Coordinates of C-alpha atoms in Angstrom, one line a residue:
X1 CA 0.0 0.0 0.0
X2 CA 1.2 3.5 -0.8
X3 CA 0.7 6.2 1.8
X4 CA 1.0 9.0 -0.8
X5 CA -2.5 9.7 -2.0
X6 CA -4.2 7.5 0.6
X7 CA -7.1 8.6 2.9
X8 CA -6.3 7.8 6.5
X9 CA -8.2 7.9 9.8
X10 CA -6.2 7.9 13.0
X11 CA -8.0 7.3 16.3
X12 CA -6.5 9.2 19.2
X13 CA -5.0 11.6 16.7
X14 CA -4.7 14.5 19.0
X15 CA -1.6 13.7 21.0
X16 CA 1.3 11.3 21.6
X17 CA 1.9 8.6 19.0
X18 CA -1.4 9.4 17.3
X19 CA -0.4 13.0 16.6
X20 CA 2.9 11.7 15.3
X21 CA 1.0 9.4 12.9
X22 CA -1.0 12.4 11.7
X23 CA 2.1 14.4 11.0
X24 CA 3.9 11.6 9.3
X25 CA 0.9 10.8 7.1
X26 CA 0.8 14.5 6.0
X27 CA 4.6 14.4 5.3
X28 CA 4.2 11.3 3.1
X29 CA 1.5 12.9 1.0
X30 CA -1.8 11.4 2.3
X31 CA -4.5 13.1 0.4
X32 CA -6.8 13.4 3.4
X33 CA -6.3 12.7 7.1
X34 CA -9.2 12.3 9.6
X35 CA -7.8 12.9 13.0
X36 CA -10.2 11.5 15.6
X37 CA -10.4 12.3 19.3
X38 CA -13.0 12.4 22.1
X39 CA -12.7 16.2 21.9
X40 CA -11.9 17.3 18.4
X41 CA -11.0 20.8 19.6
X42 CA -7.7 19.2 20.9
X43 CA -6.6 18.4 17.4
X44 CA -4.1 21.1 16.4
X45 CA -2.3 19.6 13.4
X46 CA -3.2 21.8 10.4
X47 CA -4.7 20.5 7.2
X48 CA -6.6 17.6 8.8
X49 CA -10.3 16.8 9.3
X50 CA -11.1 16.7 13.0
X51 CA -13.5 13.9 14.0
X52 CA -15.3 13.6 17.3
X53 CA -14.9 9.9 18.3
X54 CA -14.9 7.8 21.4
X55 CA -14.1 4.2 20.3
X56 CA -16.1 2.8 23.2
X57 CA -19.3 4.5 22.0
X58 CA -21.0 2.5 19.3
X59 CA -23.0 5.5 18.0
X60 CA -19.8 7.6 17.7
X61 CA -18.1 4.7 15.8
X62 CA -21.0 4.5 13.3
X63 CA -21.0 8.3 12.9
X64 CA -17.3 8.3 12.1
X65 CA -17.8 5.5 9.5
X66 CA -20.7 7.4 7.9
X67 CA -18.5 10.5 7.6
X68 CA -15.3 8.8 6.4
X69 CA -16.5 6.7 3.5
X70 CA -13.3 7.3 1.5
X71 CA -10.8 5.8 4.0
X72 CA -8.1 3.5 2.7
X73 CA -6.0 3.3 5.9
X74 CA -7.4 2.9 9.4
X75 CA -4.9 3.4 12.3
X76 CA -6.4 2.0 15.5
X77 CA -4.3 4.0 17.9
X78 CA -6.7 5.3 20.6
X79 CA -5.7 4.0 24.0
X80 CA -6.1 4.3 27.7
X81 CA -3.8 3.5 30.6
X82 CA -5.5 3.3 34.0
X83 CA -2.4 1.7 35.7
X84 CA -4.8 -0.7 37.4
X85 CA -2.9 -3.3 39.3
X86 CA -3.7 -7.0 39.5
X87 CA -4.9 -7.4 43.1
X88 CA -6.0 -3.9 44.1
X89 CA -7.0 -2.3 40.8
X90 CA -10.6 -1.1 40.3
X91 CA -12.5 -3.7 38.2
X92 CA -14.1 -0.8 36.3
X93 CA -10.5 0.2 35.2
X94 CA -10.0 -3.3 33.8
X95 CA -13.3 -3.1 31.9
X96 CA -12.3 0.4 30.5
X97 CA -9.0 -1.0 29.2
X98 CA -10.8 -3.9 27.5
X99 CA -13.5 -1.6 26.1
X100 CA -10.9 0.7 24.6
X101 CA -8.2 -1.6 23.4
X102 CA -10.2 -4.7 22.5
X103 CA -13.8 -3.8 21.9
X104 CA -13.0 -0.4 20.5
X105 CA -10.5 -1.8 18.0
X106 CA -13.0 -4.5 17.1
X107 CA -15.8 -2.0 16.6
X108 CA -13.7 0.3 14.4
X109 CA -12.4 -2.6 12.4
X110 CA -16.0 -3.9 11.8
X111 CA -17.3 -0.5 10.9
X112 CA -14.5 0.3 8.4
X113 CA -13.9 -3.2 6.9
X114 CA -16.6 -2.8 4.2
X115 CA -15.4 0.8 3.5
X116 CA -11.9 -0.5 2.9
X117 CA -13.2 -3.3 0.7
X118 CA -15.1 -0.9 -1.5
X119 CA -12.0 1.3 -1.7
X120 CA -9.8 -1.5 -3.0
X121 CA -8.7 -3.2 0.3
X122 CA -6.4 -0.7 1.9
X123 CA -4.9 -1.4 5.3
X124 CA -5.5 -1.5 9.1
X125 CA -2.7 -0.6 11.5
X126 CA -3.3 -1.7 15.1
X127 CA -1.1 -0.1 17.8
X128 CA -0.3 -2.9 20.3
X129 CA 2.5 -3.1 22.8
X130 CA 5.4 -5.2 24.2
X131 CA 2.8 -5.8 27.0
X132 CA 0.8 -7.8 24.5
X133 CA 3.5 -10.5 25.1
X134 CA 4.5 -9.9 28.7
X135 CA 2.4 -9.0 31.7
X136 CA 3.2 -7.3 35.0
X137 CA 1.1 -7.2 38.2
X138 CA 1.3 -3.4 38.2
X139 CA -0.1 -3.1 34.7
X140 CA -2.3 -6.1 34.6
X141 CA -5.3 -4.3 33.1
X142 CA -3.4 -2.8 30.2
X143 CA -1.5 -6.0 29.5
X144 CA -4.6 -8.1 29.3
X145 CA -6.3 -5.6 27.0
X146 CA -3.3 -5.4 24.7
X147 CA -2.9 -9.2 24.6
X148 CA -6.6 -9.5 23.7
X149 CA -6.0 -6.9 20.9
X150 CA -3.0 -8.9 19.6
X151 CA -5.3 -12.0 19.3
X152 CA -7.9 -9.9 17.6
X153 CA -5.4 -8.5 15.2
X154 CA -4.3 -12.0 14.2
X155 CA -7.9 -13.0 13.6
X156 CA -8.6 -9.8 11.6
X157 CA -5.6 -10.4 9.4
X158 CA -7.1 -13.7 8.3
X159 CA -10.7 -12.4 8.2
X160 CA -9.9 -9.5 6.0
X161 CA -7.4 -11.3 3.7
X162 CA -10.0 -12.2 1.1
X163 CA -10.9 -8.5 0.6
X164 CA -7.2 -7.8 0.3
X165 CA -7.0 -5.6 3.4
X166 CA -3.5 -5.7 5.0
X167 CA -3.6 -5.9 8.8
X168 CA -0.4 -4.7 10.5
X169 CA 0.4 -5.0 14.2
X170 CA 2.7 -2.5 15.8
X171 CA 4.5 -3.6 19.0
X172 CA 6.5 -1.1 21.0
X173 CA 7.6 -0.5 24.6
X174 CA 7.8 2.8 26.4
X175 CA 7.6 5.9 24.2
X176 CA 8.4 9.5 25.2
X177 CA 4.8 10.6 25.5
X178 CA 2.6 11.9 28.3
X179 CA 1.2 8.4 28.9
X180 CA 4.7 7.3 29.9
X181 CA 5.8 10.5 31.7
X182 CA 6.2 8.6 35.0
X183 CA 8.7 6.1 33.5
X184 CA 12.3 6.7 34.2
X185 CA 13.8 4.0 31.9
X186 CA 14.9 4.8 28.3
X187 CA 12.0 5.7 26.0
X188 CA 11.8 5.7 22.2
X189 CA 10.8 8.8 20.2
X190 CA 7.2 8.3 19.0
X191 CA 8.1 10.0 15.7
X192 CA 10.5 7.2 15.1
X193 CA 7.8 4.7 15.9
X194 CA 5.3 6.3 13.6
X195 CA 7.8 6.3 10.7
X196 CA 8.7 2.6 11.3
X197 CA 5.0 1.6 11.4
X198 CA 4.1 3.4 8.2
X199 CA 7.2 2.0 6.5
X200 CA 5.9 -1.5 7.5
X201 CA 2.5 -0.8 6.1
X202 CA 4.0 0.4 2.8
X203 CA 6.2 -2.7 2.7
X204 CA 3.1 -5.0 3.3
X205 CA 4.4 -6.3 6.6
X206 CA 2.1 -8.0 9.0
X207 CA 4.1 -7.0 12.0
X208 CA 6.3 -4.1 13.1
X209 CA 8.5 -4.6 16.1
X210 CA 9.7 -1.1 16.8
X211 CA 12.2 -1.4 19.6
X212 CA 14.7 -3.8 21.2
X213 CA 12.6 -4.5 24.3
X214 CA 9.7 -5.7 22.1
X215 CA 12.1 -7.8 19.9
X216 CA 13.5 -9.4 23.1
X217 CA 10.0 -10.2 24.4
X218 CA 8.9 -11.7 21.2
X219 CA 12.1 -13.9 21.0
X220 CA 11.5 -15.1 24.6
X221 CA 8.0 -16.4 23.8
X222 CA 9.3 -19.6 22.4
X223 CA 11.5 -20.3 25.5
X224 CA 10.9 -21.2 29.1
X225 CA 8.7 -18.8 31.0
X226 CA 11.6 -17.7 33.2
X227 CA 13.1 -15.9 30.1
X228 CA 10.1 -13.5 30.2
X229 CA 9.7 -13.6 33.9
X230 CA 13.1 -13.9 35.6
X231 CA 11.4 -13.0 38.9
X232 CA 10.2 -16.6 39.0
X233 CA 13.7 -17.8 39.5
X234 CA 14.2 -15.8 42.6
X235 CA 17.3 -14.1 41.2
X236 CA 15.8 -10.9 39.9

């Protein structure tokens, strides 16, 4: 798929990685960019079409699909991070994470699949995480939702293959955004991530692993669980 001349819709396009996607799409010559956010007034990138969208609201998803009938690239980027822990986190926070990352991604993909088909197939880019592959008690809600979204992405890839829609998964660790402002470990520039992800879409790749921490986690999936969770050995 070529980004130049494409029509893209980016959920969560008002800040963080979503805003970087919007900017990168503009730089690459997308002919129209729908930037979606709960509050469209927060979208400040010039030359885009602001869209009011809460991916957890079925009516808002339908309205976005009715508006953007020309889309050829859907970027499912909208996210939430409640930081709900495993044993003491509010169950409503767990539900919100799942509603956003899993059911929201599913709803958007269902709504836009027939649009993409009518427009020649196009592509769907789902923003996942290294936490799709490894879970921590302190981020159990987020990890579970991203893992569910990974499974959904794999199913979508097969389900949309007949209509020639590429489905690409993006896995990345901590990025230098407001969502990870509390993190003190090294963080990757979200602009670098956006470029790598769109490079992957243009190359027809099914998966983009954007940083070393994600690559290491993926490699460890085939080994003993202690490779992913050294804490289980009592030595870490």
